[in-house]
Each structure stands twice: as structure tokens, then as C-alpha cells.
Short mmCIF file of C-alpha atoms and ligand atoms in Angstrom, two decimals:
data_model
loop_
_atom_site.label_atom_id
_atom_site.label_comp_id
_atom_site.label_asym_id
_atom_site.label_seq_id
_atom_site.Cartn_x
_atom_site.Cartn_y
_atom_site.Cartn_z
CA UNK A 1 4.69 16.80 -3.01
CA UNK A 2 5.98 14.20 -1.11
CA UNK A 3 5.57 11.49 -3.55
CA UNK A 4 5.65 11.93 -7.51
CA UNK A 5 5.18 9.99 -10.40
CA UNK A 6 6.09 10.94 -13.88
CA UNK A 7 5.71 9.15 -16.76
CA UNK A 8 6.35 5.87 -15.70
CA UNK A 9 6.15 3.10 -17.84
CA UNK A 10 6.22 -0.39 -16.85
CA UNK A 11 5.93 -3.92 -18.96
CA UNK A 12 6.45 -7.20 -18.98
CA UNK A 13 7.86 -8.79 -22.09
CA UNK A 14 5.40 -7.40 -24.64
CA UNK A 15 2.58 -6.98 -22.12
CA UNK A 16 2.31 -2.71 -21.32
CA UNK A 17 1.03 -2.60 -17.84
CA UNK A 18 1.41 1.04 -16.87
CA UNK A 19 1.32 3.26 -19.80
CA UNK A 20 3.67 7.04 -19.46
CA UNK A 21 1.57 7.22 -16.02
CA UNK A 22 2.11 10.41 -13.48
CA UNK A 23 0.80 10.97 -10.19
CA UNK A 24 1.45 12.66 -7.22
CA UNK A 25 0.44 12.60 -3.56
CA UNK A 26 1.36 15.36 -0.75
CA UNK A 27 2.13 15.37 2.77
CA UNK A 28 -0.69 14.44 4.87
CA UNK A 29 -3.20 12.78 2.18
CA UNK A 30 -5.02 9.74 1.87
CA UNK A 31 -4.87 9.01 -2.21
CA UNK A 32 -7.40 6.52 -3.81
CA UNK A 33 -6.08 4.33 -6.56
CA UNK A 34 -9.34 2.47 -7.80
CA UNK A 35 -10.13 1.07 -11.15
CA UNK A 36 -11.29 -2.73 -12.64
CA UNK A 37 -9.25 -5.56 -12.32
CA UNK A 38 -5.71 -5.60 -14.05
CA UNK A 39 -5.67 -1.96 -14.10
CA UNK A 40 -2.39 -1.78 -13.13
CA UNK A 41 -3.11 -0.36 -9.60
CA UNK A 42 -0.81 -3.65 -7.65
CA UNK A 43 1.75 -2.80 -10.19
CA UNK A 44 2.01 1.04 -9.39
CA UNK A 45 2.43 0.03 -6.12
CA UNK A 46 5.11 -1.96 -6.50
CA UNK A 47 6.91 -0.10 -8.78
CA UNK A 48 7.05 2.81 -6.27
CA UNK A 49 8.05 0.78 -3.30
CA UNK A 50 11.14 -1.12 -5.86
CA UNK A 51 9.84 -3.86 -6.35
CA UNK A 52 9.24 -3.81 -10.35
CA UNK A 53 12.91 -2.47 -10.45
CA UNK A 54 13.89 -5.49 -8.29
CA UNK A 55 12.41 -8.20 -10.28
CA UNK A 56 13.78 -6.35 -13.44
CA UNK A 57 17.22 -6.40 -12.13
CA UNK A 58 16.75 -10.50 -10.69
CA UNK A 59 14.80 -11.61 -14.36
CA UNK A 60 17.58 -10.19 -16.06
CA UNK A 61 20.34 -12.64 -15.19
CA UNK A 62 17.56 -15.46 -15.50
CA UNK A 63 15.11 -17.33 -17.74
CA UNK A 64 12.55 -15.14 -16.45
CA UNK A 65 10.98 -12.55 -19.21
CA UNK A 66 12.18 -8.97 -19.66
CA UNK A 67 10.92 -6.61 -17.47
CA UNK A 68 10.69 -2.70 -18.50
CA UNK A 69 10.62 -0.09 -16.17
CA UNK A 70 10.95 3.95 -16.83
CA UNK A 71 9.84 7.17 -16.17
CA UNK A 72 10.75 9.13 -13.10
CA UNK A 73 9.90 8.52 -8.79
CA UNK A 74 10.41 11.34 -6.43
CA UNK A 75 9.76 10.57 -2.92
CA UNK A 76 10.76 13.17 0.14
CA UNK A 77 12.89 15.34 -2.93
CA UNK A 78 14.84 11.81 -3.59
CA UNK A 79 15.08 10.00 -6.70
CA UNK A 80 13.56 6.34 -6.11
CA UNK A 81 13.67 4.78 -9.02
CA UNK A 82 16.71 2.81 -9.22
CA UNK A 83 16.77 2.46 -5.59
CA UNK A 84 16.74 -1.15 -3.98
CA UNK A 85 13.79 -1.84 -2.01
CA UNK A 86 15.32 -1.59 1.42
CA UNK A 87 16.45 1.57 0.68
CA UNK A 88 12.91 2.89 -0.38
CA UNK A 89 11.62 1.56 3.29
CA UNK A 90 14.48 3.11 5.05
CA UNK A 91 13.09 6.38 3.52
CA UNK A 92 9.52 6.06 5.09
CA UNK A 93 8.01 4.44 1.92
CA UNK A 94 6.02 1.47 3.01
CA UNK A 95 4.18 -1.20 1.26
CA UNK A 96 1.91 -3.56 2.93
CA UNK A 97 0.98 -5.99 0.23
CA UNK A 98 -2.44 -7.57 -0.63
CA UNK A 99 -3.89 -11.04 0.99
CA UNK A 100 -1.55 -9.79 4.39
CA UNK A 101 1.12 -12.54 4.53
CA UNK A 102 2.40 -12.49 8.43
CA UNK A 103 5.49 -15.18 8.61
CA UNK A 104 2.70 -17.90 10.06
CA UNK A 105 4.97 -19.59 12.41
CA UNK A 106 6.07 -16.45 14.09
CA UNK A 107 3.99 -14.76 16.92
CA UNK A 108 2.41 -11.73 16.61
CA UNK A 109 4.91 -9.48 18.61
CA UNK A 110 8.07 -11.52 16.43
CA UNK A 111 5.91 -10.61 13.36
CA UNK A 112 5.76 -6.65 14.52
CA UNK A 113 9.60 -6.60 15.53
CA UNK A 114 10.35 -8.15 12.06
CA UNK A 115 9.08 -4.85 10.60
CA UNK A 116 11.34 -2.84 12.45
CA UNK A 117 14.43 -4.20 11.25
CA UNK A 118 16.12 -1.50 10.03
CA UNK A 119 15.99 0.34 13.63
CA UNK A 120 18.56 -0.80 15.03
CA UNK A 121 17.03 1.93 18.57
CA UNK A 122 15.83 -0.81 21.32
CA UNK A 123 13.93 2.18 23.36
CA UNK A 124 12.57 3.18 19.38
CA UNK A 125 11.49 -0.36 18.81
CA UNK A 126 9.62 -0.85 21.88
CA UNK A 127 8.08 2.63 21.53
CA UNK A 128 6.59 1.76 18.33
CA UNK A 129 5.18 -1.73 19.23
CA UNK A 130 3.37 0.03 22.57
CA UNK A 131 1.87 2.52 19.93
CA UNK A 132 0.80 -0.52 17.31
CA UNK A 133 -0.56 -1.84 20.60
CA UNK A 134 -2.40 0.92 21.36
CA UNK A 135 -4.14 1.51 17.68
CA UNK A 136 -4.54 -2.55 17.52
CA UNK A 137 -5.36 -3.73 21.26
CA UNK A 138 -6.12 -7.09 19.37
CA UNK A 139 -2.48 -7.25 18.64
CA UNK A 140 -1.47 -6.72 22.16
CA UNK A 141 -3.74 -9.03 23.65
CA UNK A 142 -2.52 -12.02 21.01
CA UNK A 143 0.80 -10.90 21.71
CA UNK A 144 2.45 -14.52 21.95
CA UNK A 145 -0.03 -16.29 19.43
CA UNK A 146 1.41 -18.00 16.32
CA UNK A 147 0.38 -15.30 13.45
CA UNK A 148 -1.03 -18.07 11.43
CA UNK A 149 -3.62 -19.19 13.86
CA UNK A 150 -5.40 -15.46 13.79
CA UNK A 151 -8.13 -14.89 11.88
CA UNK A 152 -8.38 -13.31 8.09
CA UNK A 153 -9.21 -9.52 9.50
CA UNK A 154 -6.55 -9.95 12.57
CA UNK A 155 -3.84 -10.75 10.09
CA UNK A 156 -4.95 -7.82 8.17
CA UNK A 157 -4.36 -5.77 11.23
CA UNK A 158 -1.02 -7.45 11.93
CA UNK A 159 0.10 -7.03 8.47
CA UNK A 160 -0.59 -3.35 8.93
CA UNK A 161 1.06 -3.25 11.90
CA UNK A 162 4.09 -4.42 11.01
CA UNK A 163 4.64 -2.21 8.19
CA UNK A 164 3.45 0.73 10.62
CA UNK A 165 7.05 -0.73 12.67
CA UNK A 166 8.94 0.05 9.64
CA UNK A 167 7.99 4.05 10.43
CA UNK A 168 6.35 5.40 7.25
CA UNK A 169 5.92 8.13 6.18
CA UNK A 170 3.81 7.61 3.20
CA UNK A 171 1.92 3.92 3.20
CA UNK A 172 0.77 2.20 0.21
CA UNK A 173 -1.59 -0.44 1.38
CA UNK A 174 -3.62 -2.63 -1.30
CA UNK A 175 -6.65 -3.70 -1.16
CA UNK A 176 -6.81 -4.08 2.68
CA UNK A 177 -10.51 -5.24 2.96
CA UNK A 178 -10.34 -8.08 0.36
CA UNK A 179 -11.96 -11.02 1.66
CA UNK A 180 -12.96 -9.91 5.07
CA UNK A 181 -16.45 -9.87 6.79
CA UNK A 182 -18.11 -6.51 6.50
CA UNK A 183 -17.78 -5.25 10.09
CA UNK A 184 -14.18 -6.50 10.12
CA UNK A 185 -13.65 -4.16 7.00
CA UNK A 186 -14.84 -1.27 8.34
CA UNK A 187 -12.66 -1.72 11.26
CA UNK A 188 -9.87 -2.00 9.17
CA UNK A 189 -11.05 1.16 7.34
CA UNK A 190 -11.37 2.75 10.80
CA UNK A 191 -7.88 2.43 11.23
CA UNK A 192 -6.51 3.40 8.26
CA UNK A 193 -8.03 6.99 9.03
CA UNK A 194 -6.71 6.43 12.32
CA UNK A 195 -3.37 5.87 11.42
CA UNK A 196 -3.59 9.36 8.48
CA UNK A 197 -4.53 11.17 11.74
CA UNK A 198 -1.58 10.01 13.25
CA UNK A 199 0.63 12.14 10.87
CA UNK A 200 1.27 9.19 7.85
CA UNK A 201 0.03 9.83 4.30
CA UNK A 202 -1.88 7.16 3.47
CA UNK A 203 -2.04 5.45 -0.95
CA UNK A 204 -4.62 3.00 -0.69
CA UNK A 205 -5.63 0.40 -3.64
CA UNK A 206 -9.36 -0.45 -2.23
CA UNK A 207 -12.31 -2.17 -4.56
CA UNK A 208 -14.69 -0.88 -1.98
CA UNK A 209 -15.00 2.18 -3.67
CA UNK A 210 -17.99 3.51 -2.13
CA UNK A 211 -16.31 3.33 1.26
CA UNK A 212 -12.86 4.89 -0.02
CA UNK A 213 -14.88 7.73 -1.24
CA UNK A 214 -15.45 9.06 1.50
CA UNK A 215 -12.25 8.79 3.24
CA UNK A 216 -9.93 10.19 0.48
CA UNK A 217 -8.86 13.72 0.18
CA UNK A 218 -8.38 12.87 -3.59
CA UNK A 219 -8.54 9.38 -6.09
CA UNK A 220 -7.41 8.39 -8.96
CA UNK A 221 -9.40 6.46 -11.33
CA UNK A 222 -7.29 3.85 -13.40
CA UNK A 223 -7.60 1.56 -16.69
CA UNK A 224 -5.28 -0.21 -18.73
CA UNK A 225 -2.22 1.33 -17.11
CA UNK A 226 -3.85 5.16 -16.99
CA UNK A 227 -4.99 7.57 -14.98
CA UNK A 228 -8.57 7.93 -16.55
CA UNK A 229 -9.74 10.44 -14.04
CA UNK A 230 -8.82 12.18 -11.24
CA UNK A 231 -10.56 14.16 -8.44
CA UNK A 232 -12.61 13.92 -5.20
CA UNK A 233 -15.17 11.08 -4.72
CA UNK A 234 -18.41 12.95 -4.99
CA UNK A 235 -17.35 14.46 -8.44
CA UNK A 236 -16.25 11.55 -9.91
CA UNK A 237 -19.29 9.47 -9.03
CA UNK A 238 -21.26 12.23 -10.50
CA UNK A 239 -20.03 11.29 -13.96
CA UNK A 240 -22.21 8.55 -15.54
CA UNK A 241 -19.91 6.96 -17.40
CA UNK A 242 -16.87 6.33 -14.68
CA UNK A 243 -19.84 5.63 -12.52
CA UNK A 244 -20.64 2.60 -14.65
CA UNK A 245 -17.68 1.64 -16.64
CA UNK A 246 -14.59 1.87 -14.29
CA UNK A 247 -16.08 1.60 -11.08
CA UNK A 248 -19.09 -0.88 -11.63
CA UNK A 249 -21.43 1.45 -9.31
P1 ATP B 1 -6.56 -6.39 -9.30
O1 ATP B 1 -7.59 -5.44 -8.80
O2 ATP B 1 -7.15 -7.56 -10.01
O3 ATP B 1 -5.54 -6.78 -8.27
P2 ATP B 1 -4.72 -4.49 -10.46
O4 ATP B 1 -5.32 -3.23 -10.99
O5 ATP B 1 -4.05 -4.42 -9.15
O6 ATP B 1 -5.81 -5.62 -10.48
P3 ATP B 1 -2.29 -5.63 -11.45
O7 ATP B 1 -2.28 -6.69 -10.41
O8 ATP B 1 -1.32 -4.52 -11.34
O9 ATP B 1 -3.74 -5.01 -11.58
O10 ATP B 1 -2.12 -6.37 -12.86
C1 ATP B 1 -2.22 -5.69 -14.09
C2 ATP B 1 -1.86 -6.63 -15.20
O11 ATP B 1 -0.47 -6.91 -15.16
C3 ATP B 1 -2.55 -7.98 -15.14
O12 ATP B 1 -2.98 -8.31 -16.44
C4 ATP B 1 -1.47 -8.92 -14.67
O13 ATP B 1 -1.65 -10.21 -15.20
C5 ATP B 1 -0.19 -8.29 -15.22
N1 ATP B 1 0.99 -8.54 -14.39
C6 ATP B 1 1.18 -8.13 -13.12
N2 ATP B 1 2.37 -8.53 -12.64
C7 ATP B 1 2.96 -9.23 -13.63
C8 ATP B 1 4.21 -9.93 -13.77
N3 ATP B 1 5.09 -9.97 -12.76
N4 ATP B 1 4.48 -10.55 -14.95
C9 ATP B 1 3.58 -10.50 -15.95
N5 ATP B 1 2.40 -9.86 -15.90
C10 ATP B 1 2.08 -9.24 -14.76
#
């Protein structure tokens, strides 16, 4: 497996958010995450990419509430989860966060060669931005414009794009559709199977679940911090009660 979960257990102050969770995806998937609102699904994501183990190491010095955070994270046969974030990207472990936040004043190509920041490789660099030019020729062609000026779906791409600079090998993107016009989001789910064919395992928090369905080689259904269920898409829409109660179909 090239990413595992076990047990992990994460809270804030009283509040359990994930609850003794495991998961695991291999090399070459695209994994589902889906479930109602407050799940927990954001905060799986971040715990794997560090960032839960950040804030509980920055809240603990602070005012800020006590954070909680066990259970084991294996990614590539390393132990993640007491490493600091940069180190988890410098693995291949990417996260490209929800409502895609490009720096605004920056242009698109500063935006892409901010996610490369860790290669230090010139040639490298510029390889990778002609290849995020390729997937995104929207990217290319607003090379120079100020990120913040783009619309809602083009900084979706952008955002994407930049982590893609970062060179995953497993990306966690969440909930890359939200607020976007429906041909817009399938593009964006276009690429995303685009980009899995390219060679990167893809974890992907998505509402749409009808759409996600179809693209994952396996999901996993969560609630109140657990995995409630766990297979391909046309199974688990064939139970009634997921069906209705954690997916809303
Ligand atoms: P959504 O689909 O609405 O984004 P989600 O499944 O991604 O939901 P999370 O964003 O992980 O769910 O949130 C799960 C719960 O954890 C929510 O009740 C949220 O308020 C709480 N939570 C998340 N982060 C923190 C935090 N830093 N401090 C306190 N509570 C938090």
C-alpha cells in the first residue's frame, strides 16, 4: 500500500472528530472519501498531509485548545505521523486544499513555481510547468495574469496545478468541484482522471458523489469520524440505506 491509515484518532478539546479510523490506498488508485457534512473527511486529509500534527504542536504553546492526534500513517513504507508538513510534501504527499486559494497577487506561472519550491532542479522546474501547461492550456495561455483576476473553475485548475509542481505521488484533493458551474466541474473531473493516468494516485473528498462513482477504483463512505462502508460505487449505491442516509441520493 502506498498510503495507510491505522487507527487514527483525532480531536479537538472534547470534540472526537475521527474516531480509531484506518484506511489504506495503493499505488495507482483513485480513493473516494464521501460522506455528509462534518464527517471528518477535511480532517483526514489534513491529518495525513501534517497538518493536524502541526496545529497540535503550534496550539500547544498557545491559548488555542488542545488538539489530539494518534494512531499510526504509513506513506511510501515511512512513518508520517510526527513528520512536519514539508517533509510529508517532500515525500510526494500532496494536499490541494478546498475553496483553491492561489496567492491572488501573484501570476499564474509565480503561483505554479511557488509549488515547486522544494526543487531546487531549474531544467526539473521548467519541465514540470511545460507539462502543467500541457494538461491545463488555460494556465499557459494566462501565464502572466494576476491569479486573483481568474475565474472560480481557473483557480481550481491553478490550485491543482501548483500542487501537481510539488511532484506527487499520491494527491489528496478536497472537494475540487465545490462551487463551480457544471461544465466547469466536469472539466475539472476530466482532469483529475487525466492526471491518475499520468502515473499519480489520486484521494479525492468530492460531494458529487454520483460523478466520483464512477471514476474511483474504490470509496470510502464516512460518518462521525468512521469509515461506515467501504467498496466500489455501484455496490454501495445498491444499499438502500447508505443510498439515503450518508449520501443523500
Ligand atoms: P464538509 O463536507 O462540510 O467539509 P467534512 O466531512 O470535511 O465536512 P470536517 O471539515 O473534517 O468535515 O469537520 C468535521 C468536524 O470537525 C466539524 O464539526 C468541524 O466543525 C470540526 N473541526 C474541524 N476542524 C476543527 C478545528 N480546527 N477545531 C475544532 N473543530 C474542528
Amino acid at each position: 500500500m502506498l498510503l495507510e491509515v491505522a487507527n487514527l484518532t483525532v480531536a479537538y478539546d472534547k470534540a472526537m472528530i475521527i474516531n480509531d479510523l484506518s484506511m489504506a490506498v495503493d499505488q495507482g488508485e483513485l480513493v473516494s472519501l464521501v460522506g455528509p457534512n462534518g464527517a471528518g473527511k477535511t480532517t483526514l486529509l489534513r491529518a495525513i498531509t501534517g497538518l493536524v500534527a502541526w496545529e497540535k504542536m503550534t496550539l500547544r504553546g498557545t491559548a488555542g485548545g488542545d488538539v489530539t492526534l494518534k494512531g499510526k500513517i504509513t506513506f511510501d513504507g515511512r512513518s508520517i505521523e510526527k513528520a512536519p508538513a514539508h517533509e510529508i510534501v517532500r515525500l510526494g504527499l500532496v494536499h490541494c486544499p478546498e475553496r483553491r486559494r492561489p496567492f491572488r497577487e501573484l501570476s499564474v506561472r509565480e503561483n505554479l513555481l511557488a509549488g515547486a519550491y522544494l526543487h531546487p532542479d531549474k531544467a526539473q522546474v521548467q519541465a514540470d510547468l511545460e507539462m502543467v501547461y500541457q494538461l491545463f492550456p488555460v494556465l499557459a495561455k494566462r501565464g502572466r495574469q494576476v491569479s486573483g483576476t481568474m475565474s472560480g473553475g481557473e483557480q481550481q485548475m491553478l490550485a491543482v496545478g501548483r500542487a501537481l509542481m510539488s511532484r506527487p505521488k499520491l494527491l489528496c484533493i478536497d472537494e475540487p468541484s465545490t462551487g463551480l458551474a457544471p461544465l466547469m466541474r466536469q472539466e475539472v473531473f476530466n482532469k483529475i482522471q487525466q492526471i491518475r493516468q499520468m502515473g499519480i494516485t489520486i484521494l479525492l473528498v468530492e460531494q458529487e458523489v454520483a460523478t466520483v462513482f464512477k471514476m474511483a477504483t474504490r470509496n470510502y463512505v464516512l460518518s462521525s469520524g468512521k469509515i461506515i462502508a467501504q467498496g466500489k460505487g455501484e455496490d454501495l449505491l445498491q444499499d438502500e440505506v447508505i443510498r439515503k442516509t450518508y449520501l443523500g441520493l
